[in-house]
Coordinates of C-alpha atoms and ligand atoms in Angstrom, one line a residue:
M1 CA 53.8 11.4 -49.3
I2 CA 52.0 12.2 -46.1
A3 CA 54.1 14.1 -43.5
L4 CA 52.5 15.0 -40.4
C5 CA 53.5 15.2 -36.8
G6 CA 52.4 17.0 -33.7
I7 CA 54.8 19.1 -31.7
I8 CA 54.5 20.6 -28.3
G9 CA 56.9 22.5 -26.0
Y10 CA 56.5 24.0 -22.5
I11 CA 58.6 26.3 -20.3
G12 CA 57.3 27.6 -17.0
N13 CA 56.9 26.5 -13.4
Q14 CA 54.6 23.5 -13.8
K15 CA 55.6 19.9 -14.3
A16 CA 56.4 19.9 -18.0
S17 CA 55.9 16.2 -18.5
E18 CA 52.2 16.4 -17.4
I19 CA 51.5 19.3 -19.8
L20 CA 53.2 17.6 -22.7
V21 CA 51.4 14.3 -22.2
K22 CA 48.0 16.1 -22.2
G23 CA 48.9 18.2 -25.2
L24 CA 50.1 15.2 -27.1
K25 CA 46.7 13.6 -26.6
H26 CA 45.1 16.5 -28.4
L27 CA 47.7 16.3 -31.2
E28 CA 47.2 12.6 -31.8
Y29 CA 45.2 13.3 -34.9
R30 CA 48.3 14.6 -36.5
G31 CA 50.2 11.3 -36.1
Y32 CA 50.1 8.3 -33.9
D33 CA 52.7 5.8 -34.9
S34 CA 55.2 6.8 -32.3
V35 CA 55.5 9.3 -29.5
G36 CA 58.2 10.8 -27.2
V37 CA 59.1 13.5 -24.7
A38 CA 62.3 15.2 -23.6
I39 CA 62.6 17.0 -20.3
A40 CA 65.6 19.1 -19.2
N41 CA 66.5 19.3 -15.6
E42 CA 69.6 19.6 -13.4
Q43 CA 70.7 16.1 -14.5
G44 CA 70.7 17.0 -18.2
I45 CA 68.1 16.0 -20.8
D46 CA 66.1 12.8 -20.5
I47 CA 64.3 11.4 -23.6
R48 CA 61.7 8.7 -23.4
K49 CA 60.1 7.6 -26.6
D50 CA 58.7 4.5 -28.4
K51 CA 56.5 3.2 -31.2
G52 CA 52.8 3.3 -30.3
M53 CA 50.2 5.7 -29.1
I54 CA 50.5 8.2 -26.3
D55 CA 48.3 6.4 -23.8
D56 CA 50.3 3.2 -23.9
V57 CA 53.8 4.6 -24.4
S58 CA 53.3 7.2 -21.7
I59 CA 52.3 4.5 -19.1
N60 CA 54.9 2.0 -20.2
L61 CA 57.8 4.6 -20.0
G62 CA 56.5 6.6 -17.1
F63 CA 56.4 10.0 -19.0
V64 CA 54.8 11.8 -16.1
S65 CA 57.4 10.6 -13.6
M66 CA 59.9 12.8 -15.5
N67 CA 60.7 15.9 -13.4
G68 CA 61.5 19.3 -14.9
H69 CA 59.9 22.6 -16.0
I70 CA 61.0 22.7 -19.6
G71 CA 60.3 20.0 -22.2
L72 CA 59.3 19.0 -25.7
G73 CA 56.9 16.4 -27.0
H74 CA 56.1 14.8 -30.3
N75 CA 53.6 12.5 -32.0
R76 CA 55.2 11.1 -35.2
W77 CA 53.7 10.1 -38.5
A78 CA 56.4 8.2 -40.3
T79 CA 58.0 9.7 -43.5
H80 CA 61.7 8.9 -43.4
G81 CA 62.2 5.6 -41.6
A82 CA 59.8 3.1 -40.2
P83 CA 57.8 3.7 -37.0
C84 CA 60.2 2.5 -34.3
K85 CA 61.8 3.7 -31.1
E86 CA 65.0 4.9 -32.8
N87 CA 63.0 7.0 -35.4
A88 CA 60.6 8.4 -32.8
H89 CA 61.3 12.0 -31.8
P90 CA 62.8 13.8 -29.8
H91 CA 66.3 13.4 -31.3
F92 CA 69.6 14.1 -29.7
D93 CA 72.9 15.2 -31.1
C94 CA 76.0 13.2 -30.3
T95 CA 76.6 15.0 -27.0
K96 CA 73.1 14.5 -25.8
K97 CA 73.0 18.2 -25.0
I98 CA 70.8 19.3 -27.8
V99 CA 67.4 17.9 -28.5
L100 CA 64.7 18.6 -31.0
V101 CA 61.3 17.7 -32.3
H102 CA 60.4 18.3 -36.0
N103 CA 57.4 18.2 -38.3
G104 CA 58.1 18.4 -42.0
V105 CA 60.5 17.0 -44.5
I106 CA 64.2 18.0 -44.9
E107 CA 64.8 17.5 -48.6
N108 CA 68.6 17.8 -48.5
Y109 CA 69.1 15.6 -45.4
L110 CA 71.1 12.9 -47.2
R111 CA 73.8 15.3 -48.3
L112 CA 73.9 17.0 -44.9
K113 CA 74.1 13.6 -43.2
E114 CA 77.0 12.5 -45.4
E115 CA 78.9 15.8 -44.6
L116 CA 78.2 15.4 -40.9
A117 CA 79.1 11.8 -40.8
A118 CA 82.4 12.7 -42.5
K119 CA 83.0 15.0 -39.6
G120 CA 82.5 12.1 -37.1
H121 CA 78.8 12.5 -36.2
R122 CA 77.0 9.3 -35.3
F123 CA 73.4 8.8 -36.3
V124 CA 71.1 6.5 -34.6
S125 CA 67.9 6.9 -36.7
D126 CA 66.9 6.8 -40.3
T127 CA 65.1 10.2 -40.0
D128 CA 65.8 13.4 -41.9
S129 CA 65.1 15.2 -38.6
E130 CA 68.1 13.9 -36.7
V131 CA 70.5 15.7 -39.0
I132 CA 69.3 19.0 -37.7
A133 CA 70.4 18.1 -34.1
H134 CA 73.9 17.3 -35.4
L135 CA 74.0 20.4 -37.6
M136 CA 73.3 22.4 -34.4
E137 CA 75.9 20.5 -32.5
E138 CA 78.5 21.4 -35.2
Q139 CA 77.4 25.0 -35.2
S140 CA 77.4 25.2 -31.4
K141 CA 81.1 24.7 -31.5
T142 CA 81.4 28.4 -32.5
D143 CA 78.1 30.0 -31.8
K144 CA 75.7 30.6 -28.9
P145 CA 72.4 28.6 -29.0
F146 CA 70.3 31.2 -30.9
Y147 CA 72.9 31.7 -33.6
A148 CA 73.6 28.0 -33.8
F149 CA 69.9 27.6 -34.4
I150 CA 69.5 30.1 -37.1
K151 CA 72.7 29.2 -38.9
S152 CA 71.6 25.6 -39.0
L153 CA 68.2 26.6 -40.3
K154 CA 69.8 28.3 -43.2
K155 CA 71.4 25.0 -44.3
L156 CA 68.0 23.2 -44.5
K157 CA 66.0 22.7 -47.7
G158 CA 62.4 21.6 -47.2
S159 CA 59.8 22.2 -44.6
Y160 CA 59.8 22.4 -40.9
A161 CA 58.2 23.2 -37.7
L162 CA 61.0 22.8 -35.2
A163 CA 61.4 23.1 -31.4
V164 CA 64.9 22.8 -29.8
M165 CA 66.3 22.7 -26.3
F166 CA 69.9 23.0 -25.1
A167 CA 71.0 21.3 -21.9
D168 CA 73.2 24.3 -21.2
D169 CA 70.4 26.8 -21.7
K170 CA 67.4 25.7 -19.7
E171 CA 65.8 29.2 -19.9
H172 CA 64.8 29.0 -23.6
I173 CA 63.1 26.9 -26.2
Y174 CA 64.1 27.8 -29.8
I175 CA 61.4 27.4 -32.4
A176 CA 61.0 28.0 -36.2
R177 CA 58.4 27.6 -38.8
K178 CA 58.7 27.0 -42.6
G179 CA 55.9 25.2 -44.3
S180 CA 54.5 23.4 -41.3
P181 CA 52.3 25.0 -38.7
L182 CA 53.7 26.2 -35.3
I183 CA 51.9 28.4 -32.8
I184 CA 53.1 30.1 -29.6
G185 CA 50.7 29.9 -26.6
V186 CA 51.1 32.8 -24.2
G187 CA 50.5 32.0 -20.6
K188 CA 51.2 33.9 -17.3
G189 CA 54.8 33.0 -16.2
E190 CA 54.8 30.1 -18.7
M191 CA 54.9 29.8 -22.5
F192 CA 53.9 27.0 -24.9
C193 CA 54.4 26.1 -28.5
A194 CA 52.5 23.6 -30.5
S195 CA 51.4 22.5 -33.9
D196 CA 47.8 23.3 -33.2
I197 CA 45.8 25.3 -30.7
P198 CA 43.9 22.5 -28.9
A199 CA 47.1 21.2 -27.4
M200 CA 47.4 24.4 -25.4
L201 CA 43.8 25.2 -24.8
N202 CA 43.8 23.9 -21.2
Y203 CA 46.3 26.6 -20.2
T204 CA 45.7 29.7 -22.4
K205 CA 43.4 31.3 -24.9
T206 CA 46.0 33.6 -26.3
F207 CA 48.1 32.5 -29.3
I208 CA 50.5 33.8 -31.8
P209 CA 50.6 31.8 -35.0
L210 CA 54.1 32.0 -36.5
E211 CA 54.5 32.7 -40.2
D212 CA 56.7 30.9 -42.7
G213 CA 60.3 32.1 -42.1
D214 CA 59.7 33.0 -38.5
V215 CA 62.2 32.0 -35.8
A216 CA 61.3 32.6 -32.1
T217 CA 62.8 32.1 -28.7
I218 CA 60.3 31.4 -25.9
S219 CA 61.1 31.7 -22.2
K220 CA 59.0 31.6 -19.0
N221 CA 58.1 35.3 -19.2
G222 CA 58.1 36.1 -22.9
Y223 CA 58.9 35.5 -26.4
K224 CA 61.0 37.1 -29.2
I225 CA 60.1 36.6 -32.9
S226 CA 62.6 37.3 -35.7
D227 CA 63.3 36.4 -39.2
I228 CA 66.0 33.9 -40.1
E229 CA 68.6 36.7 -40.0
G230 CA 67.6 37.5 -36.4
K231 CA 65.9 40.7 -37.3
A232 CA 62.9 41.3 -35.0
V233 CA 59.4 40.9 -36.5
E234 CA 55.9 41.7 -35.1
R235 CA 53.2 39.1 -35.1
K236 CA 49.6 39.7 -34.0
S237 CA 48.2 37.6 -31.1
I238 CA 44.8 36.1 -31.4
T239 CA 42.3 35.1 -28.7
V240 CA 40.0 32.1 -29.3
D241 CA 36.8 31.3 -27.6
W242 CA 36.9 27.6 -28.1
D243 CA 36.8 25.4 -25.0
L244 CA 38.2 22.0 -24.6
E245 CA 34.8 20.4 -24.4
M246 CA 34.4 21.1 -28.1
A247 CA 37.4 18.9 -28.7
E248 CA 36.1 16.1 -26.4
K249 CA 33.8 13.2 -27.5
G250 CA 30.8 14.5 -25.6
G251 CA 29.7 11.0 -24.5
Y252 CA 29.9 9.4 -28.0
P253 CA 32.1 6.4 -28.5
H254 CA 34.0 8.1 -31.3
F255 CA 34.7 11.7 -32.4
M256 CA 33.3 10.8 -35.8
L257 CA 29.9 9.9 -34.4
K258 CA 29.9 13.0 -32.2
E259 CA 30.9 15.2 -35.2
I260 CA 28.1 13.6 -37.4
N261 CA 25.6 14.4 -34.7
D262 CA 27.2 17.9 -34.2
Q263 CA 26.0 18.8 -37.6
R264 CA 22.6 19.7 -36.4
H265 CA 24.0 22.1 -33.8
F266 CA 26.5 24.1 -35.6
I267 CA 25.0 24.4 -39.1
N268 CA 23.3 27.7 -38.2
E269 CA 26.7 29.1 -37.1
T270 CA 28.0 28.2 -40.5
I271 CA 25.0 29.8 -42.1
A272 CA 25.7 32.9 -40.1
T273 CA 29.3 33.2 -41.4
D274 CA 30.2 36.2 -43.5
V275 CA 30.4 35.3 -47.2
S276 CA 29.9 38.9 -48.5
A277 CA 33.5 39.6 -49.6
A278 CA 33.7 36.2 -51.2
K279 CA 30.4 36.5 -52.9
E280 CA 31.3 39.9 -54.3
L281 CA 34.3 38.3 -56.0
V282 CA 32.2 35.3 -57.2
D283 CA 29.7 37.7 -58.7
K284 CA 32.2 39.8 -60.6
C285 CA 34.7 37.3 -61.9
D286 CA 34.4 35.8 -65.5
K287 CA 35.9 32.5 -64.7
I288 CA 35.9 30.5 -61.4
D289 CA 38.4 27.7 -60.7
I290 CA 37.8 25.7 -57.5
V291 CA 40.7 23.8 -56.0
A292 CA 40.5 21.3 -53.2
C293 CA 41.4 17.7 -52.2
G294 CA 39.5 14.7 -51.0
T295 CA 36.3 15.5 -49.2
S296 CA 36.8 19.2 -49.7
Y297 CA 37.0 18.5 -53.5
H298 CA 33.6 16.9 -53.4
A299 CA 32.2 20.1 -51.8
G300 CA 34.0 22.1 -54.5
L301 CA 32.6 19.8 -57.2
L302 CA 29.1 20.5 -55.9
L303 CA 29.8 24.2 -55.9
S304 CA 30.9 24.0 -59.5
Y305 CA 27.7 22.2 -60.4
L306 CA 25.6 24.9 -58.6
L307 CA 27.5 27.7 -60.4
M308 CA 27.3 25.9 -63.8
R309 CA 23.5 25.5 -63.4
K310 CA 23.4 29.3 -63.0
G311 CA 25.3 29.6 -66.3
R312 CA 28.6 30.5 -64.7
N313 CA 32.0 29.5 -66.1
A314 CA 33.1 27.3 -63.2
R315 CA 35.2 24.2 -62.8
A316 CA 36.5 22.2 -59.9
Y317 CA 40.0 20.9 -59.9
I318 CA 41.8 18.3 -57.8
A319 CA 44.3 20.8 -56.2
S320 CA 47.4 18.6 -56.8
D321 CA 46.7 18.7 -60.6
Y322 CA 45.7 22.3 -60.9
Q323 CA 49.1 23.6 -62.1
F324 CA 49.3 20.9 -64.8
I325 CA 46.0 21.5 -66.5
A326 CA 44.6 24.9 -65.6
N327 CA 45.2 28.2 -67.4
P328 CA 44.2 30.9 -64.9
D329 CA 44.8 34.6 -65.5
E330 CA 44.0 37.9 -63.7
N331 CA 40.3 37.5 -64.6
T332 CA 40.0 34.2 -62.9
L333 CA 38.8 33.7 -59.3
V334 CA 40.3 30.7 -57.5
I335 CA 38.2 29.3 -54.7
A336 CA 40.2 27.1 -52.4
I337 CA 38.3 24.8 -50.0
T338 CA 40.3 23.3 -47.2
Q339 CA 39.0 22.6 -43.7
S340 CA 42.5 22.5 -42.2
G341 CA 43.8 25.4 -44.2
E342 CA 47.1 23.5 -44.3
T343 CA 46.8 21.0 -47.1
A344 CA 50.1 21.3 -49.1
D345 CA 48.4 20.4 -52.4
V346 CA 46.0 23.3 -52.0
L347 CA 48.7 25.7 -50.9
Q348 CA 50.8 24.7 -53.9
A349 CA 47.8 25.3 -56.3
L350 CA 47.4 28.7 -54.7
K351 CA 51.1 29.5 -55.2
F352 CA 50.6 28.7 -58.9
A353 CA 47.4 30.8 -59.0
K354 CA 49.1 33.8 -57.3
E355 CA 51.8 33.7 -59.9
K356 CA 49.1 34.0 -62.5
K357 CA 47.7 37.0 -60.6
T358 CA 44.3 35.5 -59.8
K359 CA 42.1 36.6 -57.0
I360 CA 41.7 34.0 -54.2
V361 CA 38.9 33.1 -51.9
G362 CA 39.7 30.7 -49.1
I363 CA 37.1 28.6 -47.4
T364 CA 38.5 27.0 -44.2
N365 CA 37.6 26.0 -40.6
I366 CA 40.9 26.9 -39.0
V367 CA 41.6 30.4 -37.7
A368 CA 45.1 31.5 -38.5
S369 CA 45.9 28.5 -40.7
S370 CA 48.2 29.0 -43.7
I371 CA 45.5 29.7 -46.2
T372 CA 44.3 32.7 -44.2
R373 CA 47.5 34.5 -45.1
I374 CA 47.1 33.9 -48.8
A375 CA 43.5 34.5 -49.6
D376 CA 42.1 37.9 -50.7
A377 CA 38.7 37.0 -49.1
L378 CA 38.1 34.4 -46.5
V379 CA 35.0 32.4 -45.4
Y380 CA 35.2 30.5 -42.1
L381 CA 33.2 27.3 -41.8
N382 CA 32.5 27.9 -38.1
A383 CA 32.1 24.2 -37.6
G384 CA 34.1 23.9 -34.4
L385 CA 37.1 21.6 -34.2
E386 CA 36.9 18.4 -36.1
I387 CA 39.1 15.6 -34.6
G388 CA 38.0 12.5 -36.5
V389 CA 40.3 12.0 -39.5
A390 CA 37.2 11.4 -41.7
A391 CA 35.7 14.8 -42.5
T392 CA 32.0 15.0 -41.8
K393 CA 30.8 18.2 -40.2
T394 CA 33.3 20.3 -42.1
F395 CA 31.9 18.8 -45.3
M396 CA 28.4 19.8 -44.3
A397 CA 29.7 23.3 -43.5
Q398 CA 31.5 23.4 -46.9
L399 CA 28.2 22.5 -48.6
A400 CA 26.4 25.3 -46.7
V401 CA 29.0 27.8 -47.8
A402 CA 28.9 26.6 -51.4
Y403 CA 25.1 27.2 -51.4
M404 CA 25.5 30.6 -49.8
L405 CA 27.9 31.6 -52.6
V406 CA 25.2 30.9 -55.1
Y407 CA 21.9 31.4 -53.4
P408 CA 20.6 33.8 -50.7
K409 CA 21.1 32.6 -47.2
E410 CA 17.4 32.3 -46.6
K411 CA 17.3 29.3 -48.9
L412 CA 19.1 27.4 -46.1
E413 CA 16.7 28.1 -43.3
N414 CA 15.4 24.5 -43.1
V415 CA 18.7 22.8 -43.4
R416 CA 19.1 22.3 -39.7
S417 CA 15.8 20.4 -39.4
I418 CA 16.6 18.4 -42.5
I419 CA 19.9 17.3 -40.9
A420 CA 18.2 16.6 -37.6
G421 CA 15.5 14.5 -39.3
M422 CA 18.1 12.3 -41.1
L423 CA 20.1 11.8 -37.9
E424 CA 17.0 10.1 -36.4
K425 CA 17.4 7.3 -38.9
E426 CA 20.6 6.0 -37.3
N427 CA 19.1 2.8 -36.0
E428 CA 17.8 1.7 -39.4
I429 CA 21.1 2.6 -41.0
K430 CA 22.9 0.5 -38.4
E431 CA 20.8 -2.5 -39.5
I432 CA 21.7 -1.9 -43.1
A433 CA 25.4 -1.6 -42.0
A434 CA 25.2 -5.0 -40.5
K435 CA 24.2 -6.4 -44.0
L436 CA 27.2 -4.6 -45.6
K437 CA 29.9 -5.3 -43.2
D438 CA 31.3 -8.4 -44.9
A439 CA 31.2 -7.0 -48.4
H440 CA 34.4 -6.8 -50.5
D441 CA 33.2 -4.1 -52.9
A442 CA 30.5 -1.5 -52.9
F443 CA 29.3 0.9 -55.6
F444 CA 27.7 4.3 -55.1
I445 CA 25.7 6.0 -57.9
G446 CA 23.9 9.3 -58.2
R447 CA 23.1 11.8 -60.9
G448 CA 23.3 15.6 -61.2
I449 CA 24.0 17.4 -57.9
S450 CA 23.9 14.0 -56.1
V451 CA 27.0 12.8 -57.9
P452 CA 29.4 14.7 -55.6
I453 CA 27.5 13.2 -52.7
A454 CA 27.9 9.7 -54.2
Y455 CA 31.7 10.4 -54.4
E456 CA 31.8 11.6 -50.9
G457 CA 29.7 8.7 -49.6
S458 CA 32.1 6.3 -51.3
L459 CA 35.2 8.0 -50.0
K460 CA 33.8 8.0 -46.4
F461 CA 32.9 4.3 -46.8
K462 CA 36.2 3.1 -48.1
E463 CA 38.5 5.2 -45.9
I464 CA 37.1 3.9 -42.6
S465 CA 35.6 0.5 -43.5
Y466 CA 38.6 -0.6 -45.7
I467 CA 36.1 -2.1 -48.1
H468 CA 36.8 -1.3 -51.8
S469 CA 34.3 1.2 -53.1
E470 CA 33.7 3.3 -56.2
A471 CA 31.2 6.0 -57.2
Y472 CA 29.9 7.0 -60.5
P473 CA 27.2 9.2 -62.2
G474 CA 24.6 6.4 -62.8
G475 CA 24.8 6.7 -66.5
E476 CA 28.5 5.7 -66.5
L477 CA 27.9 2.1 -65.1
K478 CA 27.1 0.7 -68.5
H479 CA 30.3 2.1 -70.0
G480 CA 32.5 -0.4 -68.2
T481 CA 31.8 -0.9 -64.5
L482 CA 28.7 -3.0 -65.0
S483 CA 31.0 -5.9 -65.6
L484 CA 31.8 -5.8 -61.9
I485 CA 28.2 -6.0 -60.8
V486 CA 27.5 -9.6 -59.8
K487 CA 25.2 -11.3 -57.3
G488 CA 25.4 -9.8 -53.8
I489 CA 27.4 -6.6 -54.7
P490 CA 26.0 -3.7 -52.7
L491 CA 24.9 -0.7 -54.8
I492 CA 24.1 2.4 -52.9
A493 CA 21.8 4.7 -55.0
I494 CA 21.5 8.3 -54.1
A495 CA 18.1 8.7 -55.7
P496 CA 16.1 11.8 -54.8
D497 CA 12.7 12.4 -56.3
D498 CA 14.0 15.0 -58.7
E499 CA 14.5 15.2 -62.5
T500 CA 17.3 12.5 -62.1
A501 CA 15.0 9.8 -60.7
P502 CA 13.7 8.3 -63.9
K503 CA 17.2 7.8 -65.4
L504 CA 18.6 6.6 -62.1
M505 CA 15.7 4.1 -61.9
G506 CA 17.1 2.6 -65.2
N507 CA 20.5 2.3 -63.7
I508 CA 19.2 0.6 -60.6
K509 CA 17.3 -1.9 -62.7
E510 CA 20.4 -2.7 -64.7
T511 CA 22.2 -3.6 -61.5
K512 CA 19.3 -5.4 -59.9
A513 CA 19.1 -7.6 -63.0
R514 CA 22.7 -8.7 -62.3
G515 CA 22.0 -9.5 -58.6
A516 CA 23.1 -6.3 -56.9
I517 CA 21.7 -5.6 -53.4
V518 CA 20.2 -2.1 -53.8
I519 CA 20.2 0.3 -50.9
S520 CA 18.4 3.5 -52.0
I521 CA 18.5 6.9 -50.3
T522 CA 15.3 8.1 -51.9
D523 CA 11.8 9.6 -51.7
N524 CA 10.8 8.3 -55.1
P525 CA 7.9 5.7 -54.8
E526 CA 9.1 3.6 -57.8
I527 CA 12.7 3.5 -56.7
K528 CA 11.6 2.5 -53.2
K529 CA 9.7 -0.5 -54.7
E530 CA 12.8 -1.6 -56.7
S531 CA 15.2 -1.4 -53.7
D532 CA 16.2 -4.1 -51.2
Y533 CA 16.7 -1.4 -48.5
V534 CA 15.4 2.1 -48.3
I535 CA 16.6 5.1 -46.4
E536 CA 13.8 7.6 -46.8
L537 CA 14.5 11.1 -47.9
P538 CA 12.2 13.9 -46.8
K539 CA 10.1 15.9 -49.3
I540 CA 12.1 19.2 -49.5
D541 CA 13.3 21.9 -51.8
K542 CA 14.9 19.8 -54.6
D543 CA 18.1 21.9 -54.6
L544 CA 18.7 21.0 -51.0
Y545 CA 18.7 17.2 -51.3
P546 CA 22.5 16.9 -50.8
F547 CA 22.2 18.1 -47.2
A548 CA 19.8 15.2 -46.5
E549 CA 21.6 12.6 -48.6
I550 CA 25.1 12.9 -46.9
V551 CA 24.0 12.2 -43.4
P552 CA 22.9 8.5 -43.9
L553 CA 26.1 7.9 -46.0
Q554 CA 28.3 9.2 -43.1
L555 CA 26.4 7.0 -40.6
L556 CA 26.6 4.0 -42.9
A557 CA 30.3 4.4 -43.2
Y558 CA 30.7 4.9 -39.5
H559 CA 28.7 1.8 -38.5
V560 CA 30.2 -0.5 -41.1
S561 CA 33.7 0.6 -39.8
V562 CA 32.8 -0.1 -36.2
L563 CA 31.1 -3.4 -37.0
R564 CA 34.4 -4.5 -38.7
G565 CA 36.3 -3.6 -35.6
N566 CA 38.1 -0.6 -37.0
N567 CA 38.7 2.7 -35.2
P568 CA 36.8 5.2 -37.5
D569 CA 38.6 8.2 -35.9
K570 CA 42.0 7.0 -36.9
P571 CA 41.9 5.2 -40.3
R572 CA 45.1 3.4 -41.2
N573 CA 47.6 5.3 -43.4
L574 CA 45.6 8.5 -43.2
A575 CA 46.0 11.7 -41.2
K576 CA 43.9 14.7 -40.5
S577 CA 46.0 17.4 -42.1
V578 CA 48.2 16.5 -45.0
T579 CA 51.0 19.1 -45.0
V580 CA 53.3 17.6 -47.7
E581 CA 52.6 17.2 -51.5
Ligands
M6R1 O1 42.0 19.9 -44.8 P1 41.5 19.7 -46.1 O2 40.1 19.9 -46.3 O3 42.3 20.4 -47.2 O4 41.8 18.2 -46.4 C1 41.6 17.6 -47.7 C2 41.6 16.1 -47.6 O5 42.8 15.6 -47.1 C3 40.4 15.6 -46.7 O6 39.2 16.2 -47.1 C4 40.3 14.1 -46.6 O7 39.9 13.6 -47.9 C5 39.2 13.8 -45.6 N1 39.8 13.8 -44.3 C6 38.6 12.4 -45.8 O8 37.6 12.2 -44.9

């Protein structure tokens, strides 16, 4: 199940509603099926919310006309209950004096709901989140807000990032984190909280990421952090040097296209990242297990191939299955690859690995994300913020890190110009996209180190075009899939002129004979002749082909998506950071 949501809270002297609306725009990647804000003022608490995206709902309901200096906002990604006005956050208790926003899943909500209903509480939504407001209402009968808050938290099973306001206590916002990210933004005479840093970057560069189990109270002039018993804890603040422009589209129609083009700019920053601690662990461990999901898994698979080619005992696992099939011990190094650093499947695999006493290397793009607190050694991707749900530049950065764990950095010195050269082929790729846009199925093949690239090309293609697609090592087609290859089916062959080319040529011929339209990404003269469309690869170090191959596949997916009228930045049913197993 996907459970995401974006939370923001503000307390200070500015108009809270304006800050919340701007922040929610930056959190839209975390969920965009419904949105709402709550503002507290002398009249009480006003909630406005509805199904839809922030731009539309905000205008229709006049969010920024709401007056007040303290408020909460929320972008929802439905888990419990359909996307609709009632299920949108914020949620009230019965008295409308307590209001909250929540990200996560409350596993025992049904039992709590029954108990509260028996005490006379009335529920207006199907969400698990609403029960927390009623729990606090019940607890507030005997306790002041902070204690009502922590006593309620103790009754919850599951995960949460929570922010709560009380109509009778307009000087504080109460927040807590367990299993879902929440960060305090420290301003001057004002304080923020949000699921992610970009939502607050307009106002401050100083942040305090909460840890699991933390509870905090924020007020205009400060914050207090404690554990769930109310015992004070110290958390370090961090200062980031990102500016908001990095999170803007920079003149491109979509974040995804900007991020594909960004690849030529930041790759040298990735190559400059410090891999020494991670490499030391890689060099000395007997056995290497790589865990990751989706796009990050494809980077992990390539890393496993590079290590295996060097004779190392390495294997890539889909993170969600790791605990069921792997057998790590204290001599195993687990390398976790996750751009967000928050993917629940990866964190669960690492929990399992920790119990087996493995060492852990974390590869992530997000400073202060959950994985950074678990890993023994960290490698930052330095790719800048990635807003498009489809991972592109972070995949490229993951590839670069994978290579740096196996080869000396110098090997990558031409990667930037390889990427730049491939980006120049956008117009011809757009023409090929026009031929593919009405396809119902597509197949991607490669061999050797091009197989993870075929997998990634296929994932990118299907997730934003909504065209069914599959990827295989070329040799596998004849073991079943060939029966699906009929006249007009697009076959995208990742066919560099390396030792795989002669065998891949055979696979291409098999599909041509059955009427497939062959699009080759190749620099092999024979394969070029056999293909209907060619995207030319440069003559480069054969180990580096994946850096060139992935760029046209990203562009192809992007343009097919746009030609089909989709929004590639926000593919249906998907979200950027998947924080529930
Ligand atoms: O944040 P992570 O790298 O752990 O995310 C893992 C996957 O959810 C992610 O790579 C997903 O497959 C991509 N967004 C697809 O483009």
